Coordinates of N, CA and C in Angstrom, one line a residue:
M25 N 58.8 44.7 30.8 CA 57.8 45.5 30.0 C 58.5 46.6 29.2
A26 N 58.2 46.8 28.0 CA 58.8 47.8 27.1 C 58.4 49.2 27.6
L27 N 59.3 50.1 27.4 CA 59.1 51.5 27.7 C 57.8 52.0 27.0
Q28 N 56.9 52.7 27.7 CA 55.7 53.2 27.1 C 55.7 54.7 27.2
H29 N 55.0 55.3 26.3 CA 54.8 56.7 26.2 C 53.4 57.1 26.1
M30 N 52.9 58.1 26.8 CA 51.5 58.5 26.7 C 51.4 59.9 26.0
R31 N 50.4 59.9 25.1 CA 50.0 61.2 24.4 C 48.6 61.6 25.0
I32 N 48.5 62.8 25.4 CA 47.3 63.4 25.8 C 46.8 64.4 24.7
A33 N 45.7 64.0 24.0 CA 45.3 64.8 22.9 C 44.0 65.6 23.2
R34 N 44.0 66.8 22.8 CA 42.9 67.7 23.1 C 42.6 68.6 21.9
P35 N 41.3 68.7 21.5 CA 41.0 69.7 20.5 C 41.0 71.1 21.1
V36 N 41.5 72.1 20.4 CA 41.6 73.5 21.0 C 41.0 74.5 20.0
S37 N 40.7 75.7 20.5 CA 40.1 76.7 19.6 C 41.1 77.5 18.8
V38 N 42.2 77.7 19.4 CA 43.3 78.5 18.7 C 44.6 77.8 18.9
L39 N 45.0 77.0 17.9 CA 46.2 76.2 18.0 C 47.5 76.9 18.5
S40 N 47.8 78.0 17.9 CA 49.0 78.7 18.2 C 49.0 79.3 19.6
K41 N 47.9 79.7 20.1 CA 47.7 80.3 21.4 C 47.9 79.2 22.5
S42 N 47.2 78.1 22.2 CA 47.4 77.0 23.2 C 48.8 76.5 23.3
C43 N 49.5 76.4 22.2 CA 50.9 76.0 22.1 C 51.7 77.0 22.9
E44 N 51.5 78.3 22.7 CA 52.3 79.3 23.4 C 52.0 79.3 24.9
M45 N 50.8 79.1 25.3 CA 50.5 79.1 26.8 C 51.1 77.9 27.5
Y46 N 51.0 76.7 26.9 CA 51.6 75.6 27.6 C 53.1 75.5 27.5
C47 N 53.7 76.1 26.5 CA 55.2 76.2 26.4 C 55.7 77.1 27.5
K48 N 55.0 78.3 27.6 CA 55.5 79.3 28.5 C 55.1 78.9 30.0
G49 N 53.9 78.4 30.2 CA 53.5 78.0 31.5 C 54.1 76.8 32.1
R50 N 54.4 75.8 31.3 CA 55.0 74.5 31.8 C 56.4 74.3 31.3
G51 N 56.9 75.2 30.5 CA 58.3 75.1 30.0 C 58.4 73.9 29.0
L52 N 57.3 73.6 28.3 CA 57.4 72.6 27.3 C 57.9 73.1 26.0
E53 N 58.3 72.2 25.1 CA 58.8 72.6 23.8 C 58.0 72.0 22.7
K54 N 57.9 72.6 21.6 CA 57.2 72.0 20.4 C 58.1 70.9 19.9
I55 N 57.6 69.6 20.0 CA 58.4 68.5 19.6 C 57.9 67.8 18.3
G56 N 56.8 68.4 17.8 CA 56.3 67.8 16.6 C 55.1 68.7 16.1
A57 N 54.8 68.6 14.8 CA 53.7 69.4 14.3 C 53.3 68.8 13.0
F58 N 52.0 69.0 12.6 CA 51.5 68.6 11.3 C 50.5 69.6 10.8
T59 N 50.4 69.8 9.5 CA 49.5 70.8 8.9 C 48.6 70.1 7.9
D60 N 47.3 70.3 8.1 CA 46.3 69.8 7.2 C 46.5 68.4 6.8
H61 N 46.7 67.5 7.8 CA 46.9 66.1 7.6 C 45.4 65.5 7.7
D62 N 44.9 65.2 6.5 CA 43.5 64.7 6.4 C 42.5 65.7 7.1
G63 N 42.8 67.0 7.0 CA 41.9 68.0 7.5 C 42.2 68.4 8.9
F64 N 43.3 67.9 9.5 CA 43.7 68.2 10.9 C 45.1 68.9 10.9
S65 N 45.3 69.8 11.8 CA 46.6 70.4 12.1 C 46.8 70.3 13.6
G66 N 48.1 70.2 14.0 CA 48.3 70.0 15.4 C 49.8 70.3 15.8
Y67 N 50.0 70.4 17.1 CA 51.3 70.6 17.7 C 51.4 69.5 18.8
M68 N 52.6 69.0 18.9 CA 52.9 68.1 20.0 C 53.9 68.8 20.9
L69 N 53.7 68.9 22.2 CA 54.5 69.6 23.2 C 55.0 68.6 24.2
G70 N 56.3 68.7 24.5 CA 56.9 67.8 25.5 C 58.3 68.3 25.9
L71 N 59.0 67.4 26.5 CA 60.4 67.6 26.8 C 61.1 66.2 26.7
D72 N 62.4 66.3 26.4 CA 63.2 65.0 26.4 C 63.1 64.4 27.8
G73 N 63.0 63.1 27.8 CA 63.0 62.4 29.1 C 61.6 62.2 29.7
L74 N 60.6 63.0 29.3 CA 59.2 62.7 29.8 C 58.6 61.5 29.2
S75 N 57.8 60.8 29.9 CA 57.1 59.6 29.4 C 55.7 60.0 28.8
W76 N 55.5 61.3 28.6 CA 54.2 61.8 28.1 C 54.4 63.0 27.2
H77 N 53.5 63.4 26.4 CA 53.5 64.7 25.7 C 52.0 65.1 25.4
L78 N 51.8 66.3 25.2 CA 50.5 66.9 24.8 C 50.4 67.0 23.3
E79 N 49.2 66.8 22.8 CA 48.9 67.1 21.4 C 47.7 68.0 21.4
F80 N 47.8 69.1 20.7 CA 46.7 70.0 20.5 C 46.3 70.0 19.0
T81 N 45.0 69.8 18.7 CA 44.6 69.7 17.3 C 43.5 70.7 17.0
Q82 N 43.4 70.9 15.7 CA 42.2 71.6 15.1 C 41.8 70.9 13.9
C83 N 40.5 70.8 13.7 CA 40.0 70.1 12.5 C 39.4 71.2 11.6
H84 N 39.9 71.3 10.4 CA 39.6 72.4 9.5 C 38.3 72.2 8.8
H85 N 37.8 71.0 8.6 CA 36.6 70.8 7.8 C 35.4 70.6 8.7
H86 N 35.5 70.1 9.8 CA 34.4 69.9 10.8 C 34.9 70.3 12.2
P87 N 34.9 71.6 12.5 CA 35.5 72.0 13.7 C 35.0 71.2 14.9
V88 N 35.9 70.8 15.8 CA 35.5 70.1 17.0 C 35.8 71.1 18.1
L89 N 34.7 71.3 18.9 CA 34.9 72.3 20.0 C 35.5 71.6 21.2
P90 N 36.4 72.4 21.9 CA 36.9 71.9 23.1 C 35.8 71.4 24.1
S91 N 36.0 70.3 24.8 CA 35.0 69.8 25.6 C 35.5 69.6 27.1
A92 N 35.9 70.7 27.6 CA 36.5 70.7 29.0 C 35.4 70.5 30.0
S93 N 35.7 70.0 31.2 CA 34.8 70.0 32.3 C 35.6 70.3 33.6
N94 N 34.9 70.5 34.7 CA 35.5 70.8 36.0 C 36.4 69.7 36.5
E95 N 36.1 68.5 36.0 CA 36.8 67.3 36.5 C 37.7 66.6 35.4
N96 N 37.8 67.3 34.2 CA 38.7 66.9 33.2 C 40.1 67.5 33.5
L97 N 40.9 66.8 34.2 CA 42.1 67.4 34.7 C 43.4 66.8 34.1
L98 N 44.4 67.7 33.9 CA 45.8 67.3 33.7 C 46.5 67.6 35.0
V99 N 47.0 66.6 35.8 CA 47.6 66.9 37.1 C 49.1 66.6 36.9
L100 N 49.9 67.6 37.3 CA 51.3 67.5 37.3 C 51.9 67.6 38.7
Y101 N 52.7 66.7 39.1 CA 53.2 66.6 40.5 C 54.6 67.2 40.5
I102 N 54.8 68.2 41.3 CA 56.1 68.8 41.4 C 56.4 68.9 42.9
P103 N 57.3 67.9 43.4 CA 57.5 67.8 44.9 C 58.4 68.9 45.5
E104 N 59.3 69.5 44.7 CA 60.1 70.6 45.3 C 59.4 71.9 45.3
K105 N 59.3 72.5 46.5 CA 58.5 73.7 46.8 C 58.9 74.8 45.9
D106 N 60.2 75.1 45.7 CA 60.6 76.2 44.9 C 60.2 76.0 43.4
S107 N 60.4 74.8 42.9 CA 60.0 74.5 41.5 C 58.5 74.6 41.3
W108 N 57.8 74.2 42.3 CA 56.3 74.3 42.3 C 55.9 75.7 42.2
R109 N 56.5 76.6 43.1 CA 56.1 78.0 43.1 C 56.4 78.7 41.8
T110 N 57.6 78.4 41.3 CA 58.0 78.9 40.0 C 57.1 78.5 38.8
T111 N 56.7 77.2 38.8 CA 55.8 76.8 37.8 C 54.5 77.5 37.9
C112 N 53.9 77.7 39.1 CA 52.7 78.4 39.3 C 52.8 79.8 38.8
E113 N 53.9 80.5 39.1 CA 54.1 81.8 38.6 C 54.2 81.8 37.0
N114 N 54.8 80.8 36.5 CA 54.9 80.7 35.0 C 53.5 80.5 34.4
M115 N 52.7 79.8 35.1 CA 51.3 79.5 34.6 C 50.6 80.9 34.6
D116 N 50.7 81.6 35.7 CA 50.1 83.0 35.7 C 50.6 83.8 34.6
D117 N 51.9 83.9 34.4 CA 52.4 84.8 33.4 C 52.0 84.3 32.0
A118 N 51.8 83.1 31.8 CA 51.4 82.5 30.5 C 49.9 82.8 30.1
G119 N 49.1 83.3 31.1 CA 47.7 83.6 30.8 C 46.7 82.6 31.3
F120 N 47.2 81.6 32.1 CA 46.2 80.7 32.7 C 45.5 81.4 33.8
A121 N 44.3 81.1 34.1 CA 43.5 81.7 35.2 C 43.5 80.7 36.4
R122 N 43.8 81.2 37.6 CA 43.7 80.3 38.8 C 42.2 80.2 39.1
V123 N 41.7 79.0 39.3 CA 40.3 78.7 39.7 C 40.3 77.8 40.9
K124 N 39.2 77.8 41.6 CA 38.9 76.9 42.7 C 38.6 75.6 42.1
S125 N 39.2 74.5 42.6 CA 39.0 73.2 42.1 C 37.6 72.7 42.5
F126 N 37.0 72.0 41.5 CA 35.7 71.4 41.8 C 35.8 70.3 42.9
N127 N 36.9 69.6 43.0 CA 37.2 68.6 44.0 C 38.2 69.3 45.0
P128 N 37.8 69.6 46.2 CA 38.6 70.4 47.2 C 39.9 69.7 47.5
Y129 N 40.1 68.4 47.2 CA 41.4 67.7 47.4 C 42.5 68.5 46.7
W130 N 42.3 68.9 45.5 CA 43.4 69.5 44.7 C 43.8 70.9 45.2
D131 N 42.9 71.5 46.0 CA 43.3 72.8 46.6 C 44.2 72.7 47.8
R132 N 44.3 71.5 48.4 CA 45.1 71.4 49.6 C 46.5 71.6 49.4
D133 N 47.1 70.9 48.4 CA 48.5 71.0 48.1 C 48.8 71.4 46.7
G134 N 47.9 72.1 46.1 CA 48.0 72.4 44.7 C 47.3 73.7 44.3
V135 N 47.5 74.0 43.0 CA 46.7 75.2 42.4 C 46.1 74.7 41.1
T136 N 44.9 75.0 40.9 CA 44.2 74.6 39.7 C 44.2 75.8 38.7
F137 N 44.6 75.6 37.5 CA 44.6 76.6 36.5 C 43.7 76.2 35.4
E138 N 43.1 77.2 34.7 CA 42.2 76.9 33.5 C 42.8 77.7 32.3
D139 N 42.9 77.0 31.2 CA 43.3 77.7 29.9 C 42.1 78.3 29.2
M140 N 42.4 78.9 28.1 CA 41.4 79.7 27.4 C 40.2 78.8 26.9
D141 N 40.4 77.5 26.8 CA 39.3 76.6 26.3 C 38.6 76.0 27.5
G142 N 39.0 76.3 28.7 CA 38.4 75.7 29.9 C 39.0 74.5 30.4
Y143 N 40.1 74.0 29.8 CA 40.8 72.8 30.2 C 41.5 73.2 31.5
R144 N 41.5 72.2 32.5 CA 42.1 72.5 33.8 C 43.4 71.7 33.9
V145 N 44.4 72.4 34.5 CA 45.7 71.9 34.9 C 45.9 72.1 36.3
V146 N 46.2 71.0 37.1 CA 46.5 71.1 38.5 C 48.0 71.0 38.6
I147 N 48.6 72.0 39.3 CA 50.0 71.9 39.6 C 50.1 71.5 41.1
Q148 N 50.4 70.3 41.4 CA 50.3 69.7 42.7 C 51.7 69.7 43.4
N149 N 51.8 70.2 44.6 CA 53.1 70.2 45.3 C 53.2 69.0 46.2
M150 N 53.5 67.8 45.5 CA 53.7 66.6 46.2 C 54.4 65.6 45.3
Y151 N 54.9 64.6 45.9 CA 55.6 63.5 45.1 C 54.5 62.5 44.7
W152 N 54.7 61.9 43.5 CA 53.8 60.8 43.1 C 54.7 59.7 42.8
G153 N 54.4 58.5 43.3 CA 55.2 57.3 43.0 C 54.5 56.1 43.7
K154 N 55.1 55.0 43.5 CA 54.6 53.7 44.1 C 54.6 53.9 45.6
L155 N 53.6 53.3 46.2 CA 53.5 53.3 47.7 C 54.4 52.3 48.3

């Protein structure tokens, strides 16, 4: 099977602020951007070696409001305890709010954060891989 890459795209209310929060909170870098491409502007955030990246967009002609929910989650697994703690502190410093998870499973070994648009990110302190 060929190497695959996943893009997670979300409309946001303030493009530059979302970019800043996720770069600071998750240590991501701006890996791409576009301005007024058919009425859309956006940033792509990621890191070399990841098999995924985030894309945040704004539509200039027909604004699309963020449509977050309590169960619309981006879950990131960090098995090393010290790295997990540091990431949680970085999320706090970046302006994310800690919230109680709608599904109590995520509160057992993780912390759920919410960004300014209500999108939730779970920083889970466990390993994810094949069983």
